[in-house]
mmCIF file of C-alpha atoms and ligand atoms in Angstrom:
data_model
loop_
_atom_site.group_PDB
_atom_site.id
_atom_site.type_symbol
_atom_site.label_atom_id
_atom_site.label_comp_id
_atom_site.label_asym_id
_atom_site.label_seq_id
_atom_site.Cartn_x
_atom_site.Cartn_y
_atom_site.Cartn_z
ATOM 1 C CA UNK A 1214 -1.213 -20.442 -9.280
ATOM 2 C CA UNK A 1215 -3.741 -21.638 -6.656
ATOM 3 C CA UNK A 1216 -3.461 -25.475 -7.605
ATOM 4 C CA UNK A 1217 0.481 -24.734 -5.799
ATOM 5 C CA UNK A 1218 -1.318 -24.749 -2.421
ATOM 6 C CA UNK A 1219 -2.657 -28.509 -3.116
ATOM 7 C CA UNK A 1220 0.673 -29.782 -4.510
ATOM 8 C CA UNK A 1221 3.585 -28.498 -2.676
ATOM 9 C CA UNK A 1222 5.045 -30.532 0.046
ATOM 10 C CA UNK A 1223 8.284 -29.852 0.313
ATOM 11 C CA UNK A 1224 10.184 -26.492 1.563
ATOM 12 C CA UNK A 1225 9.128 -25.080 4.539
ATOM 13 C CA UNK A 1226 11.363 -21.901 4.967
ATOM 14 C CA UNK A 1227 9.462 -18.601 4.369
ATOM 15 C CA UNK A 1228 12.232 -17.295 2.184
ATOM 16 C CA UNK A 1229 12.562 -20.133 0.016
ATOM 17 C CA UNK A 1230 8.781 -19.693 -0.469
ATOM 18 C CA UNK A 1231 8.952 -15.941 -1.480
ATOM 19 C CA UNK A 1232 12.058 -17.154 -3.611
ATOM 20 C CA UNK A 1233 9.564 -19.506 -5.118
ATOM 21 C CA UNK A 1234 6.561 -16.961 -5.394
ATOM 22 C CA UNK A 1235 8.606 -13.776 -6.624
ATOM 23 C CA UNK A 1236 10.010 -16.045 -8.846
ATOM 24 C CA UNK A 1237 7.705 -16.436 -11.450
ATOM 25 C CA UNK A 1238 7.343 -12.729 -12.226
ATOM 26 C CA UNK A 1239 5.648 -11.461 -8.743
ATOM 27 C CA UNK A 1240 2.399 -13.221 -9.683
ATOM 28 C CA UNK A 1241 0.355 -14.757 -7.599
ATOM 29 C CA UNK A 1242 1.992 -17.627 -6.553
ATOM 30 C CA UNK A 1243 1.224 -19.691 -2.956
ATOM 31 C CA UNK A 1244 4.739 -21.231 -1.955
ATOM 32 C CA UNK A 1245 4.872 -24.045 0.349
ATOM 33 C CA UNK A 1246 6.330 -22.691 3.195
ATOM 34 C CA UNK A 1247 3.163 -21.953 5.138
ATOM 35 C CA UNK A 1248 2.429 -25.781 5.052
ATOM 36 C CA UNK A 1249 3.827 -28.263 6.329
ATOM 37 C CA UNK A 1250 3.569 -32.259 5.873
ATOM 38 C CA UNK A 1251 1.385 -31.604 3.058
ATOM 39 C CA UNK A 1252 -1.243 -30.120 4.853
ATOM 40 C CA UNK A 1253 -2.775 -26.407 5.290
ATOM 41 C CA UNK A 1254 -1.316 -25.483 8.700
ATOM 42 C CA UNK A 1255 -5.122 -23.525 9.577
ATOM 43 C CA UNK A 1256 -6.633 -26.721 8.827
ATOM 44 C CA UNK A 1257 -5.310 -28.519 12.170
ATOM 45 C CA UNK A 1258 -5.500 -24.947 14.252
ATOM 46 C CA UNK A 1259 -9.002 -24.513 12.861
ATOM 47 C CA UNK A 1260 -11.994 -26.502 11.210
ATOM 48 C CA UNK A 1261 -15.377 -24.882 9.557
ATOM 49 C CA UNK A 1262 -15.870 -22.468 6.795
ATOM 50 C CA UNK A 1263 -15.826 -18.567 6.808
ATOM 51 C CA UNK A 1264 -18.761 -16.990 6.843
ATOM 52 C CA UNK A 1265 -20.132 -15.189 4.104
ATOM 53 C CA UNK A 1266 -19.404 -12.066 5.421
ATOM 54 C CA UNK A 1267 -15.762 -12.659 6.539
ATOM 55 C CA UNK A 1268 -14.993 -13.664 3.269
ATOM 56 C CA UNK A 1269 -16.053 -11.090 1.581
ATOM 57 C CA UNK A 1270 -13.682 -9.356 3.879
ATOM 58 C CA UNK A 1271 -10.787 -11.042 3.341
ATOM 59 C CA UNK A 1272 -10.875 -11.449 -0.578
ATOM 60 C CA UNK A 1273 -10.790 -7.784 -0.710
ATOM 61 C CA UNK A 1274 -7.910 -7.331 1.301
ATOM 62 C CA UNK A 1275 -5.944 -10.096 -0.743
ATOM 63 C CA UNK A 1276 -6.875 -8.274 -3.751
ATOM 64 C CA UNK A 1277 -5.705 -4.522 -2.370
ATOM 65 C CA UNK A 1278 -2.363 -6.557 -1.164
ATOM 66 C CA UNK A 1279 -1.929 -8.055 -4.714
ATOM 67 C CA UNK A 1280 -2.292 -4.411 -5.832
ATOM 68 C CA UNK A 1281 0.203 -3.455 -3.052
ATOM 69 C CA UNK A 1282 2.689 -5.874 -4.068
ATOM 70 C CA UNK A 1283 2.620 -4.922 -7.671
ATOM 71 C CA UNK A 1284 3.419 -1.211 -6.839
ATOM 72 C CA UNK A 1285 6.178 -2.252 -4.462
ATOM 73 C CA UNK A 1286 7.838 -4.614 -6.878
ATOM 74 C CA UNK A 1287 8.017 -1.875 -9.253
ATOM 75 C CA UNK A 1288 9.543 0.486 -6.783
ATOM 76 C CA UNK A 1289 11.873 -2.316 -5.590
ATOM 77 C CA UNK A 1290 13.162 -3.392 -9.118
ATOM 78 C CA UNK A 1291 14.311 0.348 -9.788
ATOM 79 C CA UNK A 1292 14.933 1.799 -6.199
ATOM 80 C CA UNK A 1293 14.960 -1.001 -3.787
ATOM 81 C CA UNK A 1294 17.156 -4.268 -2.902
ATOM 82 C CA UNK A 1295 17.306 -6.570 -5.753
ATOM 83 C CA UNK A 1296 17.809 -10.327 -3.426
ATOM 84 C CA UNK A 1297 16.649 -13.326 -2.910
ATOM 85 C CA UNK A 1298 13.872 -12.428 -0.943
ATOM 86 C CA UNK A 1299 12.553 -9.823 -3.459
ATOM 87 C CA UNK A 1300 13.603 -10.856 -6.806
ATOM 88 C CA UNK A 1301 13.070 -9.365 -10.002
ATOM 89 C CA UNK A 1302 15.171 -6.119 -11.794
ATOM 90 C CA UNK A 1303 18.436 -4.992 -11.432
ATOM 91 C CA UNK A 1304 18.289 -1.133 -9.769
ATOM 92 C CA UNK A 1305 18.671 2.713 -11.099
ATOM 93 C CA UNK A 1306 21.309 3.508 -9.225
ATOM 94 C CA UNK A 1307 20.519 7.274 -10.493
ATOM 95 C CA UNK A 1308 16.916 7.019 -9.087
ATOM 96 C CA UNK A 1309 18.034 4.683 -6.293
ATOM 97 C CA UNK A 1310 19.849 7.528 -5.113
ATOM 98 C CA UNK A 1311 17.731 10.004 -5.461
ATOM 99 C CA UNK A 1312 15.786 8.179 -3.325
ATOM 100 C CA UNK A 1313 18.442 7.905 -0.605
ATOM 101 C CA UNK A 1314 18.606 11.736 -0.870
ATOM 102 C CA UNK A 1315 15.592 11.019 1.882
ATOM 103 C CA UNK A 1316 16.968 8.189 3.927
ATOM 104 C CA UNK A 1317 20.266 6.613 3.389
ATOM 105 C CA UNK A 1318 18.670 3.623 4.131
ATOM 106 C CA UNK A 1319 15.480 3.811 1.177
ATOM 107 C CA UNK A 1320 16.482 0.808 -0.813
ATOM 108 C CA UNK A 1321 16.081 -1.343 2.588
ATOM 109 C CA UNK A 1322 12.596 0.074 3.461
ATOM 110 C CA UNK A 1323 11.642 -0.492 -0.190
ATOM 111 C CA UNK A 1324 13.065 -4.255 -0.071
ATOM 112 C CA UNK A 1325 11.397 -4.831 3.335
ATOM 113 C CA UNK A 1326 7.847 -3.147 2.536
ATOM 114 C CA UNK A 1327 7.806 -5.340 -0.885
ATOM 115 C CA UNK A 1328 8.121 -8.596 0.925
ATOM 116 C CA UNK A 1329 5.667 -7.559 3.401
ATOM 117 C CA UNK A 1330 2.944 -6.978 0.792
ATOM 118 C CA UNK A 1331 3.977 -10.022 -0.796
ATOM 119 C CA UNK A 1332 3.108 -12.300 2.414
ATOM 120 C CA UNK A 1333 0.367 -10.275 3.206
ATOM 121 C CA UNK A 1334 -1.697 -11.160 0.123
ATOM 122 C CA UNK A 1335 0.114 -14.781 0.053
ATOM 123 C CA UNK A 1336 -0.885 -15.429 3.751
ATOM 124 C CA UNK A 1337 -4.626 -14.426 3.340
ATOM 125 C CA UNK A 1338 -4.866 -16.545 -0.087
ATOM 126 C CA UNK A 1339 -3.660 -19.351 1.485
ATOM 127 C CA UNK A 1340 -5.888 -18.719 4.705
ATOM 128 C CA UNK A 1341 -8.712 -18.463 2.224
ATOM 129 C CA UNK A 1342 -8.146 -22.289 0.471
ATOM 130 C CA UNK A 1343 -7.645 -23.723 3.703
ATOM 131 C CA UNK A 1344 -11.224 -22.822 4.780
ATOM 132 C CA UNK A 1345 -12.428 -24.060 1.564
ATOM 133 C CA UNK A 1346 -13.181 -20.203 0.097
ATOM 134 C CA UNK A 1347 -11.858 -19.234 -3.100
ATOM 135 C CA UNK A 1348 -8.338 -16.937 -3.038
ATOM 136 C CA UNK A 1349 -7.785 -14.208 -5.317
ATOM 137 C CA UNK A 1350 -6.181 -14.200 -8.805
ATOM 138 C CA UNK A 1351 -5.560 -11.159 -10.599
ATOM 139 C CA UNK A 1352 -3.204 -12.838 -12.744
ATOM 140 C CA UNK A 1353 -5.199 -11.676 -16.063
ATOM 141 C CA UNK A 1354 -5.240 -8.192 -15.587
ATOM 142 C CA UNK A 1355 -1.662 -7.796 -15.347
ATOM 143 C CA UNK A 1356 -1.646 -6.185 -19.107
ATOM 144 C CA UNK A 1357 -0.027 -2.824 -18.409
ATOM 145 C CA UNK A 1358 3.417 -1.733 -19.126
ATOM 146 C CA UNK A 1359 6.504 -1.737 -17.038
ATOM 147 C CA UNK A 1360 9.043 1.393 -17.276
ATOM 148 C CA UNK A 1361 11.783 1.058 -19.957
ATOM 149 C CA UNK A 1362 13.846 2.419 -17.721
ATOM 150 C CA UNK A 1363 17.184 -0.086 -17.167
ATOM 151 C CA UNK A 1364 16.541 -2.165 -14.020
ATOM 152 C CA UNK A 1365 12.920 -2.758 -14.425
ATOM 153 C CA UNK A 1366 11.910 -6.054 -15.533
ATOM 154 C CA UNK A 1367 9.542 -5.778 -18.671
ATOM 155 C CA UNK A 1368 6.620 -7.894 -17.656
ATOM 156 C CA UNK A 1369 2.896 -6.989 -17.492
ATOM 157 C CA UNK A 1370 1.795 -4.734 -14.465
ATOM 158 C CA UNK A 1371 -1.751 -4.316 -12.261
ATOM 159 C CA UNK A 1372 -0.939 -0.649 -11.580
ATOM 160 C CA UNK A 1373 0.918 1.830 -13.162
ATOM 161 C CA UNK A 1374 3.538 4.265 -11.013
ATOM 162 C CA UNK A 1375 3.854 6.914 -14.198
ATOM 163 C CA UNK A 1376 1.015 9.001 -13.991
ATOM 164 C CA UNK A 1377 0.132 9.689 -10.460
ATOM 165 C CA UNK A 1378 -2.156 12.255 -8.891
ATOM 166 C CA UNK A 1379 -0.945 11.912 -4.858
ATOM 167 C CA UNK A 1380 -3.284 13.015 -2.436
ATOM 168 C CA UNK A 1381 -1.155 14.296 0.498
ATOM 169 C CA UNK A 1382 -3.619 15.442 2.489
ATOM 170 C CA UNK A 1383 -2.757 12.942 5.113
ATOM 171 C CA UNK A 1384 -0.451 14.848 6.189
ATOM 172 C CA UNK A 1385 -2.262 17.732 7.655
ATOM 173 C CA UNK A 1386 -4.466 15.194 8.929
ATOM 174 C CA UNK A 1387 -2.875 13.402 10.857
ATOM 175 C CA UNK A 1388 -1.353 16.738 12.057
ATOM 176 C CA UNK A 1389 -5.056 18.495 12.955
ATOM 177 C CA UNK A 1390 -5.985 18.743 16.175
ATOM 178 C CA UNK A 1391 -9.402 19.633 15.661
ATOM 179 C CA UNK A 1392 -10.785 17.673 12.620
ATOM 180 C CA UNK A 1393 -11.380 14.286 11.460
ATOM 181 C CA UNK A 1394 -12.349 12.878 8.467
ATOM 182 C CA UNK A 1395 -15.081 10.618 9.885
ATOM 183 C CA UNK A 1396 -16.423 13.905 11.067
ATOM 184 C CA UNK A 1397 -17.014 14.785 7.198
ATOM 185 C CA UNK A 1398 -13.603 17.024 7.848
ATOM 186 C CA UNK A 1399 -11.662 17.922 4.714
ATOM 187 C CA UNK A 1400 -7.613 18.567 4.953
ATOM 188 C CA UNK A 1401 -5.616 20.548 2.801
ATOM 189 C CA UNK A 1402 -2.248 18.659 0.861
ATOM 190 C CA UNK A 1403 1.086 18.901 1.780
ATOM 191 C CA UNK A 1404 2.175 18.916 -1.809
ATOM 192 C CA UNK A 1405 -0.497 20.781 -3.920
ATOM 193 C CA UNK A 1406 1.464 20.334 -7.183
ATOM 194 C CA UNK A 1407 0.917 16.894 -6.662
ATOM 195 C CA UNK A 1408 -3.075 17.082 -6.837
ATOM 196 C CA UNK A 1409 -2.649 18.926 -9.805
ATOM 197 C CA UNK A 1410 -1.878 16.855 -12.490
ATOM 198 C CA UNK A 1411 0.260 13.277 -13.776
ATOM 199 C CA UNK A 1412 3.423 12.741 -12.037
ATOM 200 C CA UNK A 1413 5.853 9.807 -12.097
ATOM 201 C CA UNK A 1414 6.586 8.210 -9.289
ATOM 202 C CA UNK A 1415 9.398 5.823 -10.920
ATOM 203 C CA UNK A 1416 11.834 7.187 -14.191
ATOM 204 C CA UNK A 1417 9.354 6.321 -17.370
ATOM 205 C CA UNK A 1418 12.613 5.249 -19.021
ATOM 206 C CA UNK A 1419 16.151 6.399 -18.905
ATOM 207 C CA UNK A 1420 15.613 10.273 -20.065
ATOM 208 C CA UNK A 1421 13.819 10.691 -16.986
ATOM 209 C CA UNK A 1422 17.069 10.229 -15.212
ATOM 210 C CA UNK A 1423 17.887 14.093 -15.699
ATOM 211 C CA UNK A 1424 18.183 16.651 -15.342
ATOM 212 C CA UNK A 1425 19.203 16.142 -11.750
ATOM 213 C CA UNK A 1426 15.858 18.019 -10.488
ATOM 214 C CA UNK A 1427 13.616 16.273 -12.453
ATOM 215 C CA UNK A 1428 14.992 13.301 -11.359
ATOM 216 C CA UNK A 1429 14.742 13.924 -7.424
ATOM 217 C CA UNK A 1430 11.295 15.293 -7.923
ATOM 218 C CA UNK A 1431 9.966 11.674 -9.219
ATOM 219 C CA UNK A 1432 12.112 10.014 -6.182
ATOM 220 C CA UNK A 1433 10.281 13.227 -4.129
ATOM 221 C CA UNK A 1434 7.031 11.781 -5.656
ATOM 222 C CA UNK A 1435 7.697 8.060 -4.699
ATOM 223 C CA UNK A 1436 8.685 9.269 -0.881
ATOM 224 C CA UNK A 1437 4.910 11.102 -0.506
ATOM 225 C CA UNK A 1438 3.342 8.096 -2.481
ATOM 226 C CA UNK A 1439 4.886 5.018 -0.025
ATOM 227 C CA UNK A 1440 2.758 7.044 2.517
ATOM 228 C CA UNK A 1441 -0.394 7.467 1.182
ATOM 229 C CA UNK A 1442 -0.101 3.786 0.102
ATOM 230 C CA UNK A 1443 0.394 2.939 3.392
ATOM 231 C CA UNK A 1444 -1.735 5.009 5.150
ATOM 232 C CA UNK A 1445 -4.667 3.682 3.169
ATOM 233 C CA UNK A 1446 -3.877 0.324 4.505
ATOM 234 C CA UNK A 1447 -3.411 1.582 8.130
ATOM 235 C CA UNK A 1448 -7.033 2.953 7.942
ATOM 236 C CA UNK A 1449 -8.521 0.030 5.788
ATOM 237 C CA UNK A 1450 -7.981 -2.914 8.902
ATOM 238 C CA UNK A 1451 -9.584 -1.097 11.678
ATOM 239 C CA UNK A 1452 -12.726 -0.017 9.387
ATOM 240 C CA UNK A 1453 -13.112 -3.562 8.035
ATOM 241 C CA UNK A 1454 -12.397 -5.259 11.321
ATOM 242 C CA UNK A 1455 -15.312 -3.441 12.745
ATOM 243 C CA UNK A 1456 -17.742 -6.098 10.531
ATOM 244 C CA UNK A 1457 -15.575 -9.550 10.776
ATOM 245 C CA UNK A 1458 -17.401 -12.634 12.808
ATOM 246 C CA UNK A 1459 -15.028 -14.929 13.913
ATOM 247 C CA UNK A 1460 -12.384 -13.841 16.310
ATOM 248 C CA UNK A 1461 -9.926 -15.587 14.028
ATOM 249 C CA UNK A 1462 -10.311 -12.899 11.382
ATOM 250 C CA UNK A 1463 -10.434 -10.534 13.840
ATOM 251 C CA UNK A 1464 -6.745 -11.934 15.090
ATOM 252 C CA UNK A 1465 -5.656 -11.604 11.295
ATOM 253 C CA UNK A 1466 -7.016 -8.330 10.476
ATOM 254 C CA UNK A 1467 -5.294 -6.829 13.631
ATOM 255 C CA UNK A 1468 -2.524 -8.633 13.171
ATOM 256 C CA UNK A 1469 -1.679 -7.231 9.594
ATOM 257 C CA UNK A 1470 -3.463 -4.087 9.785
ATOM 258 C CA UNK A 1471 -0.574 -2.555 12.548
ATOM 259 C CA UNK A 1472 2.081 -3.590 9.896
ATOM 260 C CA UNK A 1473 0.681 -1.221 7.479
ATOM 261 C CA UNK A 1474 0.690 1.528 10.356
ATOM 262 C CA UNK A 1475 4.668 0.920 10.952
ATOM 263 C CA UNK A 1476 5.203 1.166 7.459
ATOM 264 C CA UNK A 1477 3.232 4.020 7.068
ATOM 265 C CA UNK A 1478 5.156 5.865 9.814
ATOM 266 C CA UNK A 1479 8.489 5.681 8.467
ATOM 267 C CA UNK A 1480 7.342 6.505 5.339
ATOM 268 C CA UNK A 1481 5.632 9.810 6.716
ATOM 269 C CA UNK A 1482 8.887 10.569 8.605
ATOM 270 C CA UNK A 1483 10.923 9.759 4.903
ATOM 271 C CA UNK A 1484 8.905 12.463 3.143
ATOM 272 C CA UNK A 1485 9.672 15.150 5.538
ATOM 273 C CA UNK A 1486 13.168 14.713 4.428
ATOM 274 C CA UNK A 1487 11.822 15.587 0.681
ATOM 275 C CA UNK A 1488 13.968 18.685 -0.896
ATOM 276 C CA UNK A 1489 12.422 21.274 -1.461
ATOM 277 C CA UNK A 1490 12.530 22.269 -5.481
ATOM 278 C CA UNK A 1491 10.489 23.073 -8.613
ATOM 279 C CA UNK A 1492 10.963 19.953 -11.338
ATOM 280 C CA UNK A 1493 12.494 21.796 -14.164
ATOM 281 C CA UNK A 1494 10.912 19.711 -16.824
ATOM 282 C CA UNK A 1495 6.794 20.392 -15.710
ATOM 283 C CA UNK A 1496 6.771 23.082 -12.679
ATOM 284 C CA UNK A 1497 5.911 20.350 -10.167
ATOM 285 C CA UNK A 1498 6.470 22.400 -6.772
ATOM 286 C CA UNK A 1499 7.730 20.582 -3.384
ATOM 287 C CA UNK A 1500 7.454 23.378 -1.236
ATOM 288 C CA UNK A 1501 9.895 23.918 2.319
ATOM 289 C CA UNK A 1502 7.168 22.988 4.738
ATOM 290 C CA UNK A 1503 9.103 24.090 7.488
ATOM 291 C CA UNK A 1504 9.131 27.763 6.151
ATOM 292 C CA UNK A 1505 5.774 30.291 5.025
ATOM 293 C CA UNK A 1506 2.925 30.019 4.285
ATOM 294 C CA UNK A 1507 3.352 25.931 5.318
ATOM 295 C CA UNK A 1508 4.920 25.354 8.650
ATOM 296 C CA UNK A 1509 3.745 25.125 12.098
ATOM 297 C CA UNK A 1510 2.038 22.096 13.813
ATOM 298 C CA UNK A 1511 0.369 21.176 10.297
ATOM 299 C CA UNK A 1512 2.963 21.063 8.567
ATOM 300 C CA UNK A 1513 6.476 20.757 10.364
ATOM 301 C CA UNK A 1514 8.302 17.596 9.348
ATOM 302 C CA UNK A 1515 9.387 16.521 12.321
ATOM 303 C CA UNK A 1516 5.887 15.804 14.000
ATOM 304 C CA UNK A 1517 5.790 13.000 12.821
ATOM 305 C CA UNK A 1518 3.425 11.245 15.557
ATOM 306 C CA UNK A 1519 -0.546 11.507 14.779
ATOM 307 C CA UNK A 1520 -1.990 14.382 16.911
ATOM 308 C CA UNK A 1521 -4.538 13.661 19.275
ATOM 309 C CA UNK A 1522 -8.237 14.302 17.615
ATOM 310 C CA UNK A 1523 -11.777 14.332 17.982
ATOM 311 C CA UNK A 1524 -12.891 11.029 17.869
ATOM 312 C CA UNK A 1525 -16.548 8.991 18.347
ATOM 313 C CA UNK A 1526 -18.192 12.644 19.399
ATOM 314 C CA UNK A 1527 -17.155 15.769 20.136
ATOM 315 C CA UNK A 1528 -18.034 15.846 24.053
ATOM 316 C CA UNK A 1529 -15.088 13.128 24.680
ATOM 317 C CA UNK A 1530 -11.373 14.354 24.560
ATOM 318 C CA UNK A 1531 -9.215 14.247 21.902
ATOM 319 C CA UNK A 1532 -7.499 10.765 21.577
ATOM 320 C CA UNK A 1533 -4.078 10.443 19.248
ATOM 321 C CA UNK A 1534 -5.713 7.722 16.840
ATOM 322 C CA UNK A 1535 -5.686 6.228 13.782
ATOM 323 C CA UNK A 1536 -8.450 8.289 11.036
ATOM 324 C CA UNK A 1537 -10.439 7.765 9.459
ATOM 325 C CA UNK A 1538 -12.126 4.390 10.268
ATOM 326 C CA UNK A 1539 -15.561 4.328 9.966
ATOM 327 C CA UNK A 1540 -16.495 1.282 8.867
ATOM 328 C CA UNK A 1541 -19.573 1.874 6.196
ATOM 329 C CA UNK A 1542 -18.250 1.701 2.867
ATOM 330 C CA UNK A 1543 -14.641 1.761 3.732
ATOM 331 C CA UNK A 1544 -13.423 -0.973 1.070
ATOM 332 C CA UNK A 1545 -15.006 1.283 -1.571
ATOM 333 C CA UNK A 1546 -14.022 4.228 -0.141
ATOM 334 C CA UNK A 1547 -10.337 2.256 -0.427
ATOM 335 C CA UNK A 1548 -10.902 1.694 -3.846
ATOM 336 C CA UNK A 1549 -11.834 4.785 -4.802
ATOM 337 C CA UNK A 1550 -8.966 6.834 -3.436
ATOM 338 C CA UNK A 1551 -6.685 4.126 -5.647
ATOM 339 C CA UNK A 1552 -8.290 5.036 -8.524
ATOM 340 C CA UNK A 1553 -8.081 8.757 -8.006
ATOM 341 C CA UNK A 1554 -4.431 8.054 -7.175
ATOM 342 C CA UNK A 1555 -4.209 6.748 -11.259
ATOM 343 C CA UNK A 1556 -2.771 3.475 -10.043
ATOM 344 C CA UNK A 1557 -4.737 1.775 -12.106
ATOM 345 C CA UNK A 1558 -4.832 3.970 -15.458
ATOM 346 C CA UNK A 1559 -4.801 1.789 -18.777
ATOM 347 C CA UNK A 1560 -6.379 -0.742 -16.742
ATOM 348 C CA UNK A 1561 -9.543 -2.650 -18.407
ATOM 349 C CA UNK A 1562 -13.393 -2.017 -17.363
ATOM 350 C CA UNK A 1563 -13.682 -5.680 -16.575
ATOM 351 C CA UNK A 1564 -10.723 -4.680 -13.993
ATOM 352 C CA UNK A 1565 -12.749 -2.352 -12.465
ATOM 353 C CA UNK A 1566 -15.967 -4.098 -12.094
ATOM 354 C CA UNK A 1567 -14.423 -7.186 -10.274
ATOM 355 C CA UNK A 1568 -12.843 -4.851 -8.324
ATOM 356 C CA UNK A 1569 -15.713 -2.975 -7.827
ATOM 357 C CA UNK A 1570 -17.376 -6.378 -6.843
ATOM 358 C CA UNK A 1571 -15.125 -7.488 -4.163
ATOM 359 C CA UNK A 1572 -15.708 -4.019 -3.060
ATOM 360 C CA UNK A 1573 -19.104 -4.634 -2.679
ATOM 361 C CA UNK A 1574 -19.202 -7.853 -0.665
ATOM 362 C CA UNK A 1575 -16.680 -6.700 1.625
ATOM 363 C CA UNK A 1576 -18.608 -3.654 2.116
ATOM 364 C CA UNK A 1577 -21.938 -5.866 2.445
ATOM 365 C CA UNK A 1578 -20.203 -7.755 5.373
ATOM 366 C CA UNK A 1579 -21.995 -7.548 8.741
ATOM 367 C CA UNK A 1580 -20.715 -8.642 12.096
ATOM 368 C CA UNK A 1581 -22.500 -11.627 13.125
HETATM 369 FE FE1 FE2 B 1048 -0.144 -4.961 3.062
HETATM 370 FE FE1 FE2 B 1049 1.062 -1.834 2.779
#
């Protein structure tokens, strides 16, 4: 969908450029509205190429936000806002409101965080062309299935929501007061059921939508998942920002990177609000993590604001930050804990070895 960049000249508003994007299936269209007159918008604010290096960078991050908008999109077909600005499906409203059971206002934050991925990937792509660097496609690998549940469209997918492992071990880490994970420090999960096995995260089709349980433990599952999505991205900026050259990238990365962090934090407060209950139809356990043996400052759900940390070396103070970001290897490390996640399960070895690629070069980037 590239060759839209070079031939659009006429709308300009941002929404009638998602309208235009989302349109087509959620694939990865460029709309017009970040040009205007014909003309890349960077192009006047900016001449010269990237760097090699800064490049690298930023076609790995348009490739994790392609993988970030496919996700959302499937959460915001079943549970989210179905509108102009985030097209495609028609709702659950059995799963949508299991999903309210943790914010009345879920379907919004769903809608919102969708359309955020969507010009996230969209923007950089489009940043890319205009400084004459190849954007992102990963058009092709969009090969597996979308649930059969009613409300989903049935299209081909990059990831796949119905056989998760979540990792929700940022929870206790971002509650620890005396560890870090750039320190080589491990955390235990919040949810250990969740580590242990295959879990939807959206209903597979429309038996999943009971018993009632069942159904609020998948909805339970997506609430703990939006997080570790988007705490993934709140680390991922700051590491990879660390190696960018041109303050321009810098501006974008740290631009974007803090949207990931807002999303991430009303996610983390969302799962807090979790019931507590054993899924009737495979044992999956979401413990009370206000009450024994959880609870305390590692687990209570209302702290809710990162804990201050060791950070750099242990002879400074803790500092409430953002953790991990070391920067070696972090777009690997990225990819890695998306795999473990089974996001990408079905998916096709050449899939993983561009993937791994982009990986590569991003990690390869040097500053200067
Ligand atoms: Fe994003
Ligand atoms: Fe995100």
């Amino acid at each position: 969908m590239e060759h839209n960049v070079k031939q659009s000249k006429s709308t300009t508003s941002r929404r009638s450029f998602l309208r235009g994007g989302l349109a087509v299936g959620g694939a990865g269209a460029i709309g017009a509205g970040l040009f205007s007159n014909g003309l890349p918008a960077f192009a006047e604010a900016e001449s010269g190429g990237l760097t090699k290096g800064d490049a690298a960078i930023l076609r790995f991050l348009s490739a994790a936000e392609i993988l970030e908008t496919d996700l959302w999109q499937q959460y915001n077909e079943l549970g989210g806002i179905q509108d102009s600005e985030v097209p495609g499906g028609s709702g659950s409203k059995a799963y949508t409101d299991a999903l309210k059971v943790l914010d009345g206002d879920m379907d919004q934050y769903i809608h919102d965080n969708t359309e955020d991925e969507f010009t996230h990937f969209t923007f950089i792509n489009a940043y890319l062309v205009a400084k004459g660097a190849d954007p992102v496609n990963l058009d092709k690998f969009r090969t597996l299935p979308s649930s059969k549940a009613t409300g989903a469209q049935n299209i081909g997918r990059l990831t796949n929501l119905m056989r998760l492992t979540v990792d929700t071990s940022w929870w206790t880490r971002y509650r620890s007061r005396t560890k870090n994970p750039d320190f080589g420090d491990t955390f235990p999960p919040a949810v250990p059921g969740l580590l242990k096995g295959q879990f939807p995260a959206i209903p597979r089709n429309d038996n999943d939508l009971s018993p009632k349980d069942h159904l609020q433990a998948i909805a339970n599952t997506a609430g703990f998942h939006f997080a570790f999505i988007e705490q993934g991205g709140t680390s991922l900026y700051p590491s990879l920002a660390q190696r960018v050259t041109h303050p321009q990238i810098l501006r974008i990365l740290l631009s974007i990177g803090p949207t990931e962090t807002q999303h991430f934090q009303t996610w983390q407060d969302k799962a807090g609000n979790a019931p507590a209950l054993t899924d009737p139809t495979n044992g999956l356990v979401f413990p009370d993590l206000n009450a024994p043996p959880f609870g305390g400052e590692d687990f209570q759900t209302n702290l809710i604001m990162p804990e201050p940390t060791i950070f750099l070396s242990r002879k400074f103070p803790v500092v409430s930050i953002i953790r991990p970001t070391e920067t070696r290897g972090a777009a690997m490390g990225a990819l890695k804990a998306l795999t473990a996640d089974g996001l990408f399960i079905g998916q096709s070895p050449e899939f993983f070895k561009v993937l791994r690629e982009l990986a590569e070069q991003a990690d390869a980037a040097r500053h200067g």
